[in-house]
Amino acid sequence: MNEKNFRDLISGKTPGLGPTLARGGLRLLSPFYSCGVRLRNAGFHFGLHTIHRAPVPVVSIGNLTTGGTGKTPFAAFLAHWFRDHDRQVCFLSRGYRAESGQVNDEARVLEQLCPDVPHLQNPNRVASAQTAVTQFNAELLILDDGFQHRRLHRDLDIVLIDAVNPWGYGYLLPRGLLREPRTGLRRADVVVITRVDQVDEDRLAAIRQQISQYTPVEPVEVSFPPMRLINAAGQTAEINSLHGLPLAVFCGIGNPTAFQAAIETLGLTIAAFREFPDHHPYGNDDVTQLKRWAADANASAALVTQKDLVKLDMTDLDGVPLWALEIGCKINRGEETLSAALNRLIQSSTASDSAEA
């Protein structure tokens, strides 16, 4: 079963007796997963597992669910914020689904968005933290997808919640997409609701109310507005240049529905849409099929995410121009809350420097 079919199954989109029985079976497994998560968290809470402190402040960006919540554009936003405040930062990540000896797609996108910020990928993020400080003179560390990685102490825990699917269909893995119960939000210092422009105000109000059950901190709300088009050669173009043209749109990300919705919001015409699994490694067969698919759709251009573009590394599909949608990060609400939390880290970093001096 591929990733799309699995999401359709657990979301309830797939009808019939068989899928209903399958959902029931998966629901029986979720308590066992929950038990494992709770025992692990209890181990850290009661000191049974060692938590290592880095020499400099650490800010973690994570989420309660699997799949895309917008961590990459938000991580880029944070890195730029810290660089604008004259702090030397470094990204730390596990390197999920990276090919042997190479960095993964998220690291390649962050390299484009933040070329002056080093990025260390290593399952041992405690070791990476030491390397970041000793070899790259990092003053602040941004731990990507770090909410469940508790071996490394963090000075600021930021949790992202996707407004489109905030609670992963309401169940823990494998019945849903929740990595841990919602009560995990109690560990968060800042909660960020992402893609708030893709839901109505009533839906947002409901999510705020649900979050308030676990933390008294007002959530920050952000959107990821498309900024421009970019291709593998680094050339850019205005998004308006695609208006009125039939587009072949495809992606291999954690939240393909959000990408499709963003394109439709721009008023662009999707002639054909295709999903691949998250972090899909495009091979020669894929490229051959995509060229034929784009031609069959009579597409004037193909449109992907930056995560897809860095893996495809081509400017066209047999003459059909291939563009990626470059997105930014906009704070819609709670800017004061976020700035206050980040400024505390800046002060902490400055205090560390003074102590060393």
Coordinates of C-alpha atoms in Angstrom, one line a residue:
M1 CA 0.0 0.0 0.0
N2 CA 1.4 3.3 -1.0
E3 CA 1.4 6.5 1.1
K4 CA -1.6 8.0 -0.6
N5 CA -3.7 4.9 -0.3
F6 CA -2.8 4.7 3.4
R7 CA -3.8 8.3 4.0
D8 CA -7.1 7.7 2.2
L9 CA -7.6 4.6 4.4
I10 CA -7.0 6.2 7.8
S11 CA -8.8 9.4 6.9
G12 CA -11.9 7.4 6.1
K13 CA -12.0 8.4 2.4
T14 CA -11.8 4.8 1.3
P15 CA -15.3 3.2 1.7
G16 CA -16.3 -0.4 2.1
L17 CA -16.3 -3.2 4.6
G18 CA -12.6 -4.1 4.1
P19 CA -11.2 -0.6 4.8
T20 CA -13.5 -0.3 7.8
L21 CA -12.2 -3.5 9.2
A22 CA -8.6 -2.4 8.4
R23 CA -9.2 0.9 10.3
G24 CA -10.5 -1.1 13.2
G25 CA -7.4 -3.3 13.2
L26 CA -5.1 -0.3 13.1
R27 CA -7.0 1.2 16.0
L28 CA -6.3 -1.8 18.1
L29 CA -2.6 -1.3 17.6
S30 CA -2.6 2.4 18.5
P31 CA -2.7 1.8 22.3
F32 CA 0.5 -0.3 22.1
Y33 CA 2.2 2.5 20.3
S34 CA 0.8 5.0 22.9
C35 CA 2.2 2.9 25.7
G36 CA 5.7 2.9 24.2
V37 CA 5.6 6.6 23.7
R38 CA 4.4 7.3 27.2
L39 CA 7.0 5.0 28.7
R40 CA 9.8 6.7 26.7
N41 CA 8.7 10.2 27.7
A42 CA 8.4 9.1 31.4
G43 CA 11.9 7.8 31.2
F44 CA 13.1 11.3 30.2
H45 CA 10.8 13.0 32.7
F46 CA 12.1 11.0 35.7
G47 CA 15.8 11.0 34.7
L48 CA 16.0 7.4 33.5
H49 CA 17.3 8.6 30.2
T50 CA 20.2 11.1 29.9
I51 CA 19.5 14.5 28.5
H52 CA 22.6 16.2 27.1
R53 CA 23.1 19.9 27.2
A54 CA 24.8 21.7 24.3
P55 CA 27.3 24.5 25.0
V56 CA 25.0 27.0 23.3
P57 CA 21.2 27.5 23.3
V58 CA 19.1 25.1 21.2
V59 CA 15.7 25.8 19.6
S60 CA 13.7 22.8 18.5
I61 CA 11.2 22.8 15.7
G62 CA 8.9 19.8 15.7
N63 CA 5.3 18.6 15.5
L64 CA 2.9 16.1 17.0
T65 CA 2.1 14.4 13.7
T66 CA 4.0 12.8 10.9
G67 CA 3.9 14.5 7.5
G68 CA 4.3 18.1 6.4
T69 CA 3.5 20.9 8.8
G70 CA 5.8 23.5 7.2
K71 CA 9.0 22.9 9.2
T72 CA 11.4 23.7 6.4
P73 CA 10.1 27.3 5.6
F74 CA 9.7 28.0 9.3
A75 CA 13.2 26.8 10.0
A76 CA 14.5 29.1 7.2
F77 CA 12.5 32.0 8.8
L78 CA 14.1 31.4 12.2
A79 CA 17.6 31.2 10.7
H80 CA 17.1 34.5 8.9
W81 CA 15.7 36.1 12.1
F82 CA 18.8 35.0 14.1
R83 CA 21.2 36.0 11.4
D84 CA 19.5 39.4 11.3
H85 CA 20.3 39.7 15.0
D86 CA 23.9 38.9 14.3
R87 CA 23.8 35.3 15.7
Q88 CA 25.8 32.5 14.0
V89 CA 23.4 29.6 13.7
C90 CA 23.5 26.0 12.5
F91 CA 20.8 23.5 11.5
L92 CA 20.9 20.1 13.1
S93 CA 18.8 17.2 11.7
R94 CA 18.6 13.5 11.6
G95 CA 18.9 13.3 7.8
Y96 CA 15.7 11.3 7.3
R97 CA 15.7 9.3 4.0
A98 CA 19.0 10.8 2.9
E99 CA 20.9 8.6 0.4
S100 CA 24.2 7.2 1.6
G101 CA 26.8 9.9 1.9
Q102 CA 24.4 12.6 0.8
V103 CA 22.0 15.1 2.5
N104 CA 18.3 14.8 2.1
D105 CA 15.9 17.0 0.2
E106 CA 15.1 19.3 3.1
A107 CA 18.8 20.1 3.7
R108 CA 19.2 21.0 0.0
V109 CA 16.2 23.4 0.1
L110 CA 17.5 25.0 3.3
E111 CA 20.9 25.4 1.6
Q112 CA 19.2 27.4 -1.1
L113 CA 17.1 29.4 1.3
C114 CA 19.9 30.0 3.8
P115 CA 23.2 29.6 2.0
D116 CA 25.2 31.1 4.9
V117 CA 23.9 28.7 7.5
P118 CA 25.7 25.3 7.9
H119 CA 23.6 22.2 8.2
L120 CA 24.7 19.0 10.0
Q121 CA 22.8 15.8 9.4
N122 CA 23.5 13.0 11.8
P123 CA 21.2 10.6 13.7
N124 CA 23.4 11.5 16.7
R125 CA 22.4 15.1 17.2
V126 CA 24.2 15.4 20.5
A127 CA 27.5 14.8 18.6
S128 CA 26.3 17.2 15.8
A129 CA 25.7 19.9 18.4
Q130 CA 29.3 19.7 19.6
T131 CA 30.6 19.8 16.0
A132 CA 28.5 22.8 15.2
V133 CA 30.1 24.7 18.1
T134 CA 33.7 23.6 17.7
Q135 CA 33.9 23.6 13.9
F136 CA 31.4 26.3 12.8
N137 CA 31.4 28.6 15.9
A138 CA 27.7 28.3 16.2
E139 CA 26.1 30.5 18.8
L140 CA 22.6 29.0 18.4
L141 CA 21.4 25.7 17.2
I142 CA 18.2 25.0 15.3
L143 CA 17.1 21.4 15.8
D144 CA 14.9 20.3 13.0
D145 CA 12.1 17.8 13.7
G146 CA 13.3 17.7 17.3
F147 CA 10.2 17.5 19.5
Q148 CA 10.4 13.8 20.0
H149 CA 14.2 13.7 20.1
R150 CA 14.7 14.4 23.8
R151 CA 18.3 13.3 24.2
L152 CA 19.4 16.9 23.3
H153 CA 18.3 19.6 25.8
R154 CA 16.5 22.4 24.2
D155 CA 16.1 25.9 25.5
L156 CA 13.0 26.6 23.4
D157 CA 10.6 24.0 22.1
I158 CA 8.4 25.1 19.2
V159 CA 5.6 22.8 18.0
L160 CA 4.0 23.3 14.6
I161 CA 0.4 22.3 14.0
D162 CA -1.0 22.2 10.5
A163 CA -4.4 23.9 10.4
V164 CA -5.5 21.7 7.5
N165 CA -5.1 18.5 9.5
P166 CA -4.1 19.5 13.0
W167 CA -4.5 16.2 14.8
G168 CA -3.6 13.6 12.2
Y169 CA -7.1 12.2 11.8
G170 CA -7.6 12.1 15.6
Y171 CA -5.6 8.9 16.3
L172 CA -2.1 7.9 17.2
L173 CA 0.0 5.8 14.8
P174 CA -0.8 3.6 13.1
R175 CA -4.5 4.4 13.1
G176 CA -3.8 8.1 12.6
L177 CA -0.8 10.3 12.2
L178 CA -0.2 11.4 15.7
R179 CA 3.3 10.6 17.0
E180 CA 2.3 11.2 20.6
P181 CA -0.9 12.2 22.4
R182 CA -2.0 15.8 22.4
T183 CA -0.9 16.1 26.0
G184 CA 2.6 16.4 24.6
L185 CA 1.8 20.0 23.9
R186 CA 2.4 20.7 27.6
R187 CA 6.1 20.4 26.9
A188 CA 5.9 23.1 24.2
D189 CA 7.1 26.7 24.9
V190 CA 5.6 28.0 21.6
V191 CA 2.8 26.5 19.5
V192 CA 2.6 27.6 15.9
I193 CA -0.5 27.0 13.8
T194 CA 0.6 26.8 10.1
R195 CA -1.3 27.3 6.9
V196 CA -3.9 29.4 8.6
D197 CA -4.8 30.9 5.2
Q198 CA -6.2 27.6 4.1
V199 CA -9.0 27.3 6.7
D200 CA -11.8 29.5 7.8
E201 CA -12.0 31.5 11.0
D202 CA -14.4 29.0 12.7
R203 CA -11.9 26.2 12.1
L204 CA -9.1 28.3 13.4
A205 CA -11.1 29.2 16.5
A206 CA -11.7 25.6 17.2
I207 CA -8.0 24.7 16.9
R208 CA -7.1 27.6 19.2
Q209 CA -9.6 26.3 21.8
Q210 CA -8.3 22.7 21.5
I211 CA -4.7 23.9 22.0
S212 CA -5.7 25.9 25.1
Q213 CA -6.7 22.7 26.8
Y214 CA -3.0 21.8 27.0
T215 CA -1.1 25.1 27.2
P216 CA -2.0 28.6 28.3
V217 CA 0.3 30.2 25.8
E218 CA -1.5 31.9 22.9
P219 CA -0.5 30.2 19.6
V220 CA 1.4 31.9 16.9
E221 CA -0.3 31.7 13.5
V222 CA 1.6 31.7 10.2
S223 CA 1.1 31.1 6.5
F224 CA 3.5 30.2 3.7
P225 CA 2.7 32.6 0.8
P226 CA 4.1 31.7 -2.6
M227 CA 6.8 34.3 -3.5
R228 CA 8.0 33.4 -7.0
L229 CA 9.0 30.6 -9.4
I230 CA 12.5 29.1 -9.5
N231 CA 14.0 26.4 -11.7
A232 CA 17.0 24.1 -11.3
A233 CA 19.3 26.6 -13.1
G234 CA 18.5 29.2 -10.4
Q235 CA 16.4 31.3 -12.9
T236 CA 13.3 33.0 -11.4
A237 CA 10.0 34.2 -12.8
E238 CA 6.8 35.8 -11.6
I239 CA 4.0 33.4 -10.6
N240 CA 1.6 35.5 -12.8
S241 CA 3.6 34.2 -15.9
L242 CA 1.7 30.8 -15.4
H243 CA -1.8 32.3 -15.3
G244 CA -4.1 30.8 -17.9
L245 CA -1.7 28.0 -18.8
P246 CA -2.5 24.3 -18.2
L247 CA -0.1 23.0 -15.6
A248 CA 1.1 19.5 -14.8
V249 CA 1.6 19.6 -11.0
F250 CA 3.2 16.8 -9.0
C251 CA 5.0 16.5 -5.6
G252 CA 6.5 14.0 -3.2
I253 CA 5.9 15.7 0.2
G254 CA 4.2 15.0 3.5
N255 CA 1.1 17.2 2.7
P256 CA 0.4 17.1 -1.0
T257 CA -3.2 18.4 -0.4
A258 CA -1.8 21.7 1.0
F259 CA 0.4 22.2 -2.0
Q260 CA -2.5 21.6 -4.4
A261 CA -4.7 24.0 -2.4
A262 CA -1.9 26.7 -2.5
I263 CA -1.8 26.5 -6.3
E264 CA -5.6 26.7 -6.6
T265 CA -5.6 29.7 -4.3
L266 CA -3.2 31.4 -6.8
G267 CA -5.8 31.0 -9.5
L268 CA -3.5 28.7 -11.6
T269 CA -5.0 26.0 -13.8
I270 CA -4.1 22.4 -12.8
A271 CA -4.5 20.2 -15.9
A272 CA -3.1 17.1 -14.1
F273 CA -2.0 16.4 -10.6
R274 CA 0.1 13.5 -9.3
E275 CA 1.3 12.5 -5.9
F276 CA 4.5 10.6 -4.9
P277 CA 5.4 9.4 -1.4
D278 CA 7.1 11.8 1.0
H279 CA 10.8 12.3 0.2
H280 CA 10.4 10.3 -3.0
P281 CA 13.8 9.7 -4.7
Y282 CA 13.0 10.3 -8.4
G283 CA 14.6 7.8 -10.7
N284 CA 15.0 7.5 -14.4
D285 CA 11.8 5.6 -14.8
D286 CA 9.9 8.3 -12.9
V287 CA 11.3 11.0 -15.1
T288 CA 10.4 9.0 -18.3
Q289 CA 6.8 8.6 -17.0
L290 CA 6.5 12.2 -15.9
K291 CA 7.6 13.4 -19.4
R292 CA 4.9 11.3 -21.0
W293 CA 2.4 12.3 -18.4
A294 CA 3.0 16.0 -18.9
A295 CA 2.8 15.6 -22.7
D296 CA -0.5 13.7 -22.4
A297 CA -1.9 16.5 -20.2
N298 CA -0.9 19.0 -22.9
A299 CA 0.8 21.0 -20.1
S300 CA 2.5 24.3 -20.9
A301 CA 4.6 24.0 -17.8
A302 CA 5.2 21.6 -14.8
L303 CA 5.1 22.8 -11.3
V304 CA 6.6 21.2 -8.2
T305 CA 7.8 22.1 -4.7
Q306 CA 11.4 23.0 -4.0
K307 CA 11.9 19.7 -2.3
D308 CA 11.1 17.9 -5.5
L309 CA 13.1 20.3 -7.7
V310 CA 16.4 19.7 -5.8
K311 CA 16.1 16.0 -6.4
L312 CA 15.0 16.2 -10.1
D313 CA 17.7 18.8 -10.9
M314 CA 16.4 19.6 -14.4
T315 CA 14.8 22.6 -16.1
D316 CA 12.2 20.9 -18.3
L317 CA 10.4 17.6 -19.0
D318 CA 11.1 17.1 -22.7
G319 CA 10.5 20.8 -23.5
V320 CA 7.8 21.4 -20.8
P321 CA 9.4 24.0 -18.5
L322 CA 9.8 22.7 -14.9
W323 CA 9.3 25.3 -12.2
A324 CA 9.2 25.1 -8.4
L325 CA 7.0 27.3 -6.2
E326 CA 9.3 29.2 -3.8
I327 CA 7.4 30.0 -0.6
G328 CA 8.0 32.4 2.3
C329 CA 6.8 32.6 5.9
K330 CA 4.4 35.2 7.1
I331 CA 3.4 35.8 10.7
N332 CA -0.3 36.4 10.7
R333 CA -0.8 36.5 14.5
G334 CA 1.3 36.3 17.6
E335 CA 4.4 38.0 16.3
E336 CA 5.0 39.6 19.8
T337 CA 4.8 36.1 21.4
L338 CA 7.4 34.6 19.0
S339 CA 9.7 37.6 19.1
A340 CA 9.8 37.6 22.9
A341 CA 10.7 33.9 23.0
L342 CA 13.4 34.3 20.4
N343 CA 14.8 37.4 22.1
R344 CA 15.1 35.4 25.3
L345 CA 17.3 32.9 23.4
I346 CA 19.4 35.8 22.1
Q347 CA 19.9 37.0 25.6
S348 CA 20.8 33.5 26.7
S349 CA 23.3 33.2 23.9
T350 CA 24.9 36.5 24.9
A351 CA 25.0 35.4 28.6
S352 CA 26.8 32.3 27.5
D353 CA 29.4 34.3 25.5
S354 CA 30.0 36.6 28.5
A355 CA 30.5 33.6 30.8
E356 CA 33.0 32.1 28.5
A357 CA 34.9 35.4 28.2

